[in-house]
Short mmCIF file of C-alpha atoms and ligand atoms in Angstrom, two decimals:
data_model
loop_
_atom_site.label_atom_id
_atom_site.label_comp_id
_atom_site.label_asym_id
_atom_site.label_seq_id
_atom_site.Cartn_x
_atom_site.Cartn_y
_atom_site.Cartn_z
CA MET I 25 30.31 14.06 -5.18
CA ARG I 26 27.24 11.92 -5.80
CA TYR I 27 23.74 13.26 -6.40
CA GLY I 28 20.40 11.74 -5.37
CA LYS I 29 18.46 11.48 -8.61
CA ILE I 30 14.71 10.90 -8.36
CA THR I 31 14.12 7.97 -10.71
CA GLY I 32 10.79 6.64 -9.43
CA TRP I 33 7.58 7.94 -7.94
CA GLY I 34 4.23 6.48 -6.98
CA LYS I 35 1.15 7.20 -4.92
CA TYR I 36 -1.66 5.30 -3.29
CA VAL I 37 -4.91 7.00 -2.31
CA PRO I 38 -7.90 5.14 -0.89
CA GLU I 39 -10.88 4.82 -3.22
CA LYS I 40 -13.46 6.02 -0.72
CA VAL I 41 -14.20 9.74 -1.03
CA MET I 42 -15.98 12.00 1.44
CA ASN I 43 -17.43 15.21 0.03
CA ASN I 44 -17.97 18.34 2.10
CA ALA I 45 -21.71 17.71 1.97
CA ASP I 46 -21.16 14.42 3.84
CA PHE I 47 -19.87 16.45 6.81
CA ALA I 48 -22.77 18.87 6.73
CA ALA I 49 -24.96 15.87 7.59
CA LEU I 50 -22.78 15.06 10.63
CA ILE I 51 -21.66 18.39 12.15
CA ASP I 52 -22.43 22.11 12.04
CA THR I 53 -20.59 23.01 8.82
CA SER I 54 -21.27 23.58 5.12
CA ASP I 55 -19.71 23.01 1.74
CA ASP I 56 -19.48 26.79 1.26
CA TRP I 57 -17.61 27.34 4.55
CA ILE I 58 -15.10 24.57 3.87
CA VAL I 59 -14.44 25.60 0.26
CA GLN I 60 -14.09 29.30 1.06
CA ARG I 61 -11.85 28.85 4.13
CA THR I 62 -9.72 25.95 2.88
CA GLY I 63 -10.24 25.18 -0.82
CA ILE I 64 -11.03 21.56 0.12
CA ARG I 65 -13.91 19.87 -1.73
CA ARG I 66 -13.22 16.17 -1.10
CA ARG I 67 -10.83 13.95 0.79
CA HIS I 68 -9.98 10.26 0.41
CA VAL I 69 -10.63 8.12 3.47
CA ALA I 70 -9.00 4.76 4.20
CA ALA I 71 -11.15 1.64 4.05
CA GLU I 72 -11.12 -0.78 6.98
CA THR I 73 -8.70 -2.95 5.03
CA ASP I 74 -6.20 -0.08 4.57
CA GLN I 75 -3.46 0.40 7.13
CA CYS I 76 -0.67 2.97 7.25
CA SER I 77 1.77 0.16 6.38
CA THR I 78 -0.25 -1.22 3.45
CA MET I 79 -0.77 2.22 1.91
CA ALA I 80 2.95 2.99 2.24
CA THR I 81 3.86 -0.36 0.72
CA GLU I 82 1.60 0.16 -2.28
CA ALA I 83 3.02 3.62 -2.99
CA GLY I 84 6.53 2.19 -2.52
CA LYS I 85 5.89 -0.66 -4.99
CA ARG I 86 4.68 1.81 -7.60
CA ALA I 87 7.74 4.02 -7.12
CA LEU I 88 10.06 1.02 -7.42
CA ALA I 89 8.29 -0.13 -10.61
CA GLN I 90 8.69 3.35 -12.13
CA ALA I 91 12.40 3.31 -11.27
CA GLY I 92 12.81 -0.21 -12.66
CA LEU I 93 14.22 -1.44 -9.35
CA ALA I 94 13.43 -4.56 -7.34
CA PRO I 95 12.97 -4.38 -3.54
CA ALA I 96 16.25 -6.30 -3.21
CA ASP I 97 18.10 -3.41 -4.90
CA LEU I 98 17.26 -1.05 -2.02
CA ASP I 99 19.87 0.04 0.52
CA LEU I 100 17.44 1.88 2.82
CA ILE I 101 13.75 2.64 3.35
CA ILE I 102 12.64 5.81 5.15
CA VAL I 103 8.97 6.22 6.06
CA ALA I 104 7.67 9.60 7.22
CA THR I 105 4.40 9.45 9.16
CA SER I 106 2.58 10.56 12.29
CA SER I 107 -0.07 7.85 12.06
CA PRO I 108 1.80 4.51 12.13
CA ASP I 109 0.02 1.19 12.61
CA PHE I 110 1.44 1.03 16.15
CA MET I 111 3.49 3.32 18.43
CA THR I 112 6.02 0.52 18.30
CA PRO I 113 7.27 -1.37 16.24
CA PRO I 114 8.33 1.24 13.69
CA VAL I 115 6.02 1.02 10.69
CA SER I 116 9.05 1.18 8.38
CA SER I 117 9.88 -2.43 9.33
CA GLN I 118 6.39 -3.58 8.40
CA VAL I 119 6.77 -1.79 5.06
CA GLN I 120 10.18 -3.45 4.54
CA ALA I 121 8.63 -6.88 5.15
CA GLN I 122 5.55 -6.21 3.00
CA LEU I 123 7.77 -5.06 0.13
CA GLY I 124 9.89 -8.18 0.48
CA ALA I 125 13.03 -6.04 0.78
CA HIS I 126 14.97 -8.71 2.67
CA HIS I 127 16.67 -7.29 5.81
CA VAL I 128 17.10 -3.84 4.28
CA GLY I 129 17.61 -1.07 6.86
CA ALA I 130 14.47 0.94 7.49
CA PHE I 131 13.47 3.73 9.83
CA THR I 132 10.46 5.91 10.52
CA MET I 133 10.60 9.70 10.83
CA SER I 134 7.97 11.54 12.80
CA VAL I 135 8.11 15.18 11.73
CA ALA I 136 4.40 15.76 11.11
CA CYS I 137 3.49 17.30 7.75
CA PRO I 138 7.07 18.22 6.70
CA GLY I 139 8.11 14.60 7.39
CA PHE I 140 8.50 13.65 3.73
CA VAL I 141 10.66 16.72 2.98
CA TYR I 142 12.84 15.94 6.03
CA ALA I 143 13.09 12.30 4.86
CA LEU I 144 14.04 13.30 1.31
CA ILE I 145 16.74 15.64 2.62
CA THR I 146 18.04 12.84 4.88
CA ALA I 147 18.08 10.27 2.07
CA ASN I 148 19.98 12.70 -0.12
CA GLN I 149 22.70 13.00 2.55
CA PHE I 150 23.29 9.22 2.54
CA ILE I 151 23.73 9.33 -1.23
CA ALA I 152 25.83 12.51 -1.34
CA SER I 153 28.23 11.00 1.23
CA GLY I 154 28.73 7.96 -0.99
CA ALA I 155 27.40 5.62 1.72
CA LEU I 156 24.29 4.35 -0.10
CA ARG I 157 23.00 4.11 -3.67
CA ASN I 158 19.27 3.30 -3.76
CA ILE I 159 16.80 4.67 -1.21
CA LEU I 160 13.01 4.50 -1.03
CA VAL I 161 11.41 7.52 0.68
CA ILE I 162 7.73 7.32 1.61
CA GLY I 163 5.31 9.85 3.11
CA VAL I 164 2.13 8.20 4.39
CA GLU I 165 -0.74 9.10 6.64
CA LEU I 166 -3.88 7.42 7.90
CA ILE I 167 -4.92 10.44 9.85
CA THR I 168 -8.70 10.06 9.63
CA ARG I 169 -8.54 7.40 12.37
CA MET I 170 -7.04 10.03 14.70
CA LEU I 171 -9.76 12.60 14.06
CA ASP I 172 -12.68 13.57 16.26
CA TRP I 173 -15.57 13.38 13.80
CA GLU I 174 -17.58 15.69 16.06
CA ASP I 175 -14.93 18.46 16.02
CA ARG I 176 -15.59 20.72 13.04
CA ASN I 177 -12.24 22.49 13.62
CA THR I 178 -10.32 19.42 12.48
CA ALA I 179 -12.65 16.79 10.97
CA VAL I 180 -13.11 18.52 7.63
CA LEU I 181 -9.44 19.30 7.02
CA PHE I 182 -7.63 15.98 6.69
CA GLY I 183 -7.47 12.95 4.39
CA ASP I 184 -5.49 9.71 3.94
CA GLY I 185 -2.92 8.60 1.38
CA ALA I 186 0.69 7.78 0.57
CA GLY I 187 3.36 8.96 -1.85
CA ALA I 188 6.86 7.66 -2.49
CA VAL I 189 10.01 8.40 -4.46
CA VAL I 190 13.13 6.40 -5.27
CA LEU I 191 16.44 8.23 -4.99
CA GLN I 192 19.43 6.76 -6.84
CA ALA I 193 23.07 7.77 -6.82
CA ALA I 194 24.04 9.69 -9.98
CA ASP I 195 26.98 11.73 -11.26
CA GLU I 196 24.99 14.55 -12.88
CA VAL I 197 24.00 17.59 -10.80
CA CYS I 198 20.47 16.85 -9.56
CA GLY I 199 18.51 15.91 -6.46
CA VAL I 200 18.36 18.09 -3.36
CA ARG I 201 20.44 21.19 -4.18
CA SER I 202 19.64 23.08 -0.96
CA PHE I 203 17.43 22.65 2.06
CA VAL I 204 15.99 24.36 5.10
CA MET I 205 14.82 22.49 8.21
CA GLY I 206 13.27 24.27 11.17
CA SER I 207 11.25 23.77 14.30
CA ASP I 208 9.73 25.90 17.05
CA GLY I 209 8.72 23.67 19.94
CA GLU I 210 7.26 26.64 21.83
CA GLY I 211 4.21 26.01 19.67
CA TYR I 212 3.90 22.29 20.45
CA GLU I 213 0.34 22.59 21.77
CA HIS I 214 -1.07 24.16 18.61
CA ILE I 215 -1.47 20.76 16.90
CA ILE I 216 -1.44 17.88 19.33
CA HIS I 217 -2.65 14.30 19.74
CA PRO I 218 -2.79 14.48 23.56
CA SER I 219 -3.39 10.85 24.49
CA GLY I 220 -1.32 9.47 21.64
CA GLY I 221 1.98 9.04 23.52
CA THR I 222 3.44 8.44 26.96
CA ALA I 223 2.76 11.85 28.56
CA CYS I 224 -0.98 11.26 28.87
CA PRO I 225 -1.71 7.53 28.50
CA PRO I 226 -5.22 6.87 27.28
CA THR I 227 -7.23 6.41 30.49
CA ALA I 228 -11.02 6.08 30.31
CA GLU I 229 -11.32 9.64 31.61
CA ARG I 230 -9.00 11.07 28.98
CA LEU I 231 -10.71 9.20 26.19
CA ALA I 232 -14.11 10.42 27.43
CA ASN I 233 -12.59 13.92 27.30
CA ARG I 234 -11.81 13.19 23.62
CA GLU I 235 -8.03 13.44 24.21
CA GLY I 236 -7.50 10.41 21.99
CA TYR I 237 -8.02 12.68 18.97
CA ILE I 238 -6.00 15.43 17.30
CA LYS I 239 -6.67 18.95 18.60
CA MET I 240 -5.69 22.08 16.75
CA ASN I 241 -5.57 25.82 17.23
CA GLY I 242 -6.29 26.60 13.58
CA ARG I 243 -5.90 30.36 13.84
CA GLU I 244 -2.38 30.14 15.34
CA VAL I 245 -1.32 27.51 12.79
CA PHE I 246 -2.69 29.64 9.96
CA LYS I 247 -0.65 32.68 11.08
CA PHE I 248 2.51 30.59 11.49
CA ALA I 249 2.09 28.82 8.13
CA SER I 250 1.30 31.96 6.14
CA ARG I 251 4.56 33.52 7.39
CA LYS I 252 6.82 30.48 7.43
CA MET I 253 5.97 28.89 4.09
CA PRO I 254 7.03 31.85 1.90
CA GLU I 255 10.09 32.49 4.13
CA ALA I 256 11.21 28.88 3.71
CA VAL I 257 10.77 29.06 -0.08
CA ILE I 258 12.72 32.31 -0.45
CA GLU I 259 15.50 31.12 1.89
CA VAL I 260 16.01 27.74 0.23
CA VAL I 261 16.08 29.21 -3.29
CA HIS I 262 18.77 31.70 -2.23
CA LYS I 263 20.71 28.90 -0.52
CA ALA I 264 20.79 27.05 -3.86
CA GLY I 265 22.33 30.15 -5.46
CA LEU I 266 19.19 30.64 -7.56
CA THR I 267 16.49 33.28 -7.91
CA LEU I 268 12.75 32.69 -7.66
CA ASP I 269 12.58 33.12 -11.45
CA ASP I 270 14.71 29.99 -11.80
CA LEU I 271 11.99 27.84 -10.19
CA ASP I 272 9.94 25.77 -12.61
CA LEU I 273 7.38 24.55 -10.07
CA LEU I 274 6.57 24.96 -6.39
CA ILE I 275 5.15 21.85 -4.73
CA PRO I 276 3.78 23.07 -1.41
CA HIS I 277 2.19 21.17 1.47
CA GLN I 278 -1.53 20.99 0.68
CA ALA I 279 -3.22 22.15 3.89
CA ASN I 280 -5.19 25.18 2.79
CA ALA I 281 -5.51 26.95 -0.58
CA ARG I 282 -5.38 30.35 1.11
CA ILE I 283 -2.01 29.54 2.75
CA ILE I 284 -0.61 28.31 -0.59
CA GLU I 285 -1.89 31.40 -2.43
CA ALA I 286 -0.42 33.72 0.22
CA ALA I 287 2.94 31.96 -0.02
CA ALA I 288 2.90 32.13 -3.83
CA HIS I 289 2.03 35.82 -3.68
CA MET I 290 4.86 36.64 -1.24
CA ALA I 291 7.34 34.63 -3.31
CA LYS I 292 5.99 36.36 -6.46
CA LEU I 293 5.26 33.02 -8.16
CA PRO I 294 2.48 32.97 -10.79
CA PRO I 295 -0.26 30.28 -10.44
CA GLU I 296 1.19 28.22 -13.31
CA LYS I 297 4.34 27.72 -11.20
CA VAL I 298 2.44 26.45 -8.16
CA PHE I 299 0.91 22.99 -7.91
CA MET I 300 -2.33 22.58 -5.98
CA ASN I 301 -4.54 19.55 -5.37
CA VAL I 302 -5.87 20.35 -1.89
CA HIS I 303 -9.42 20.40 -3.31
CA GLU I 304 -9.22 16.64 -3.96
CA TYR I 305 -7.35 15.30 -0.91
CA GLY I 306 -7.49 17.83 1.92
CA ASN I 307 -4.45 17.76 4.17
CA THR I 308 -2.75 14.36 3.99
CA SER I 309 0.09 15.53 6.26
CA ALA I 310 3.37 13.74 5.42
CA ALA I 311 1.80 12.27 2.28
CA SER I 312 0.78 15.65 0.90
CA VAL I 313 4.01 16.71 -0.85
CA PRO I 314 4.79 13.31 -2.47
CA ILE I 315 1.18 12.87 -3.66
CA ALA I 316 1.30 16.40 -5.12
CA PHE I 317 4.67 15.60 -6.73
CA CYS I 318 3.22 12.45 -8.38
CA GLU I 319 0.17 14.33 -9.61
CA ALA I 320 2.29 17.19 -10.96
CA ILE I 321 4.15 14.59 -13.03
CA GLU I 322 0.87 12.95 -14.15
CA ALA I 323 -0.35 16.40 -15.23
CA GLY I 324 2.79 16.89 -17.38
CA ARG I 325 4.01 19.75 -15.20
CA VAL I 326 7.42 18.26 -14.30
CA HIS I 327 10.08 17.95 -17.00
CA ARG I 328 13.60 16.63 -17.30
CA GLY I 329 16.06 19.04 -15.70
CA ASP I 330 13.31 21.07 -13.96
CA VAL I 331 14.08 22.94 -10.76
CA LEU I 332 11.37 22.32 -8.16
CA CYS I 333 10.86 23.61 -4.67
CA MET I 334 9.10 21.45 -2.08
CA VAL I 335 7.94 23.14 1.12
CA ALA I 336 5.87 22.06 4.12
CA PHE I 337 4.91 23.09 7.66
CA GLY I 338 3.12 21.36 10.48
CA ALA I 339 2.86 20.20 14.07
CA GLY I 340 5.86 20.78 16.31
CA LEU I 341 5.77 23.43 15.05
CA THR I 342 7.99 22.38 12.15
CA TRP I 343 8.87 23.39 8.61
CA ALA I 344 11.16 22.29 5.78
CA SER I 345 11.90 23.19 2.21
CA ALA I 346 14.15 21.79 -0.51
CA VAL I 347 15.20 22.81 -3.99
CA VAL I 348 15.10 19.61 -6.01
CA GLN I 349 16.50 19.32 -9.51
CA MET I 350 15.19 16.57 -11.78
CA GLY I 351 17.68 14.49 -13.77
CA LYS I 352 18.21 15.19 -17.48
CA ASP I 353 17.43 11.66 -18.71
CA VAL I 354 14.75 10.34 -16.35
CA PRO I 355 12.42 7.88 -18.14
CA GLY I 356 8.79 8.89 -17.67
CA LEU I 357 9.47 12.64 -17.69
CA PRO I 358 8.96 14.73 -20.84
CA GLU I 359 11.52 17.19 -22.23
CA ARG I 360 10.57 20.81 -21.53
CA GLY I 361 8.83 22.24 -24.61
CA SER I 362 8.07 18.79 -26.06
C1 LIG B 401 -8.92 25.98 10.40
C2 LIG B 401 -9.10 27.12 9.43
C3 LIG B 401 -9.58 26.63 8.10
C4 LIG B 401 -10.16 28.08 10.01
O1 LIG B 401 -10.34 29.16 9.11
P1 LIG B 401 -10.36 30.64 9.69
O2 LIG B 401 -10.70 31.54 8.57
O3 LIG B 401 -9.03 30.87 10.36
O4 LIG B 401 -11.51 30.60 10.70
P2 LIG B 401 -11.45 31.05 12.22
O5 LIG B 401 -10.40 30.30 12.97
O6 LIG B 401 -11.35 32.54 12.22
O7 LIG B 401 -12.86 30.56 12.74
C5 LIG B 401 -14.02 31.20 12.36
C6 LIG B 401 -15.22 30.46 12.90
O8 LIG B 401 -15.47 29.30 12.08
C7 LIG B 401 -15.76 28.21 12.92
N1 LIG B 401 -15.43 26.96 12.25
C8 LIG B 401 -14.32 26.20 12.39
N2 LIG B 401 -14.41 25.11 11.61
C9 LIG B 401 -15.60 25.21 10.98
C10 LIG B 401 -16.25 24.38 10.04
N3 LIG B 401 -15.72 23.22 9.61
N4 LIG B 401 -17.45 24.78 9.57
C11 LIG B 401 -18.01 25.92 9.98
N5 LIG B 401 -17.45 26.73 10.88
C12 LIG B 401 -16.24 26.37 11.37
C13 LIG B 401 -14.96 28.44 14.16
O9 LIG B 401 -15.54 27.73 15.23
C14 LIG B 401 -15.09 29.94 14.33
O10 LIG B 401 -16.28 30.20 14.96
P3 LIG B 401 -16.35 31.29 16.16
O11 LIG B 401 -15.87 32.58 15.53
O12 LIG B 401 -17.78 31.27 16.50
O13 LIG B 401 -15.43 30.75 17.21
C15 LIG B 401 -7.79 27.93 9.27
O14 LIG B 401 -7.49 28.59 10.47
C16 LIG B 401 -6.65 27.04 8.89
O15 LIG B 401 -6.60 26.50 7.81
N6 LIG B 401 -5.63 26.96 9.77
C17 LIG B 401 -4.47 26.16 9.48
C18 LIG B 401 -4.79 24.74 9.76
C19 LIG B 401 -3.76 23.81 9.20
O16 LIG B 401 -3.21 24.04 8.16
N7 LIG B 401 -3.51 22.75 9.94
C20 LIG B 401 -2.67 21.71 9.56
C21 LIG B 401 -1.28 22.11 9.69
S1 LIG B 401 -0.26 20.93 8.94
#
């Protein structure tokens, strides 16, 4: 049995920041409303020169550097996103070329906000089976270009960014120890980009009807997420043969502070065991968990041998969780108690 050890991590977030007050000048909203209902204070917004592919590539380069690997060492690249440069070709091939990872296999996964967790679980399977050794997993989103800046229900919630990890085959017990993947397509209309695919091609009429932008039924998504996130945490921890007390840190999808707090409460996890950075980035969809993971490491909250739980929910509706154990000798991570 081989294990998928996380040996590298990296993030890229655009420099440009939009504060809540910037929205109050554009639409009928306020800093108070946004902070109280979501916990979001700022979000990073891509510059014209940023693309989904370039952000993913930058995060990927940083993760490779941390792991001490060259692009040529990779066996596979998986990119999770719902906001690729183009509907086709797959953005993963652009990332492969930009990294200079010559002819390495690459594919894109579209599983909305849980996309990175799905991709990590998938990468781990290739390593556990013995098929591959070095895999780059990226979650990236340039979602602000899919937003209706006149729709206060969605405009204030999202931000752009990318996060990546390198998974390498190892003999010690680590990596994804258990996982949960779920979807409920009955709720497909609750978060939808109507004229973003082939069902409703973007005619002038549809675009005038603002169907070229993401629409969301926030109340329904809130109810679903508040129930599903804690369920997915509790289930995946039990699947790993652990108890919630064994968790060192929960790294949840950063959509809304109230959803995270409700999940932590139901899973009986104290605030020091829950990582939150939604105030700084808003919801970066598939990039949210890997950016949070990188920042948890930067904040000294991830140690060698730690047991983490990653969990996310999103459009589909979809959800995923994974218990991830860090390796015992990973350079760049401190010893617990040091
Ligand atoms: C969107 C969300 C923040 C709204 O918070 P809420 O407490 O549920 O608020 P409600 O849906 O009850 O709406 C209350 C009112 O605020 C209004 N409102 C919505 N966005 C607003 C904004 N940016 N500023 C001010 N008012 C706003 C609504 O229009 C509604 O007004 P109405 O009662 O006159 O219709 C919350 O539902 C949420 O976070 N949902 C989950 C969204 C999510 O996570 N999506 C991504 C999934 S990956």
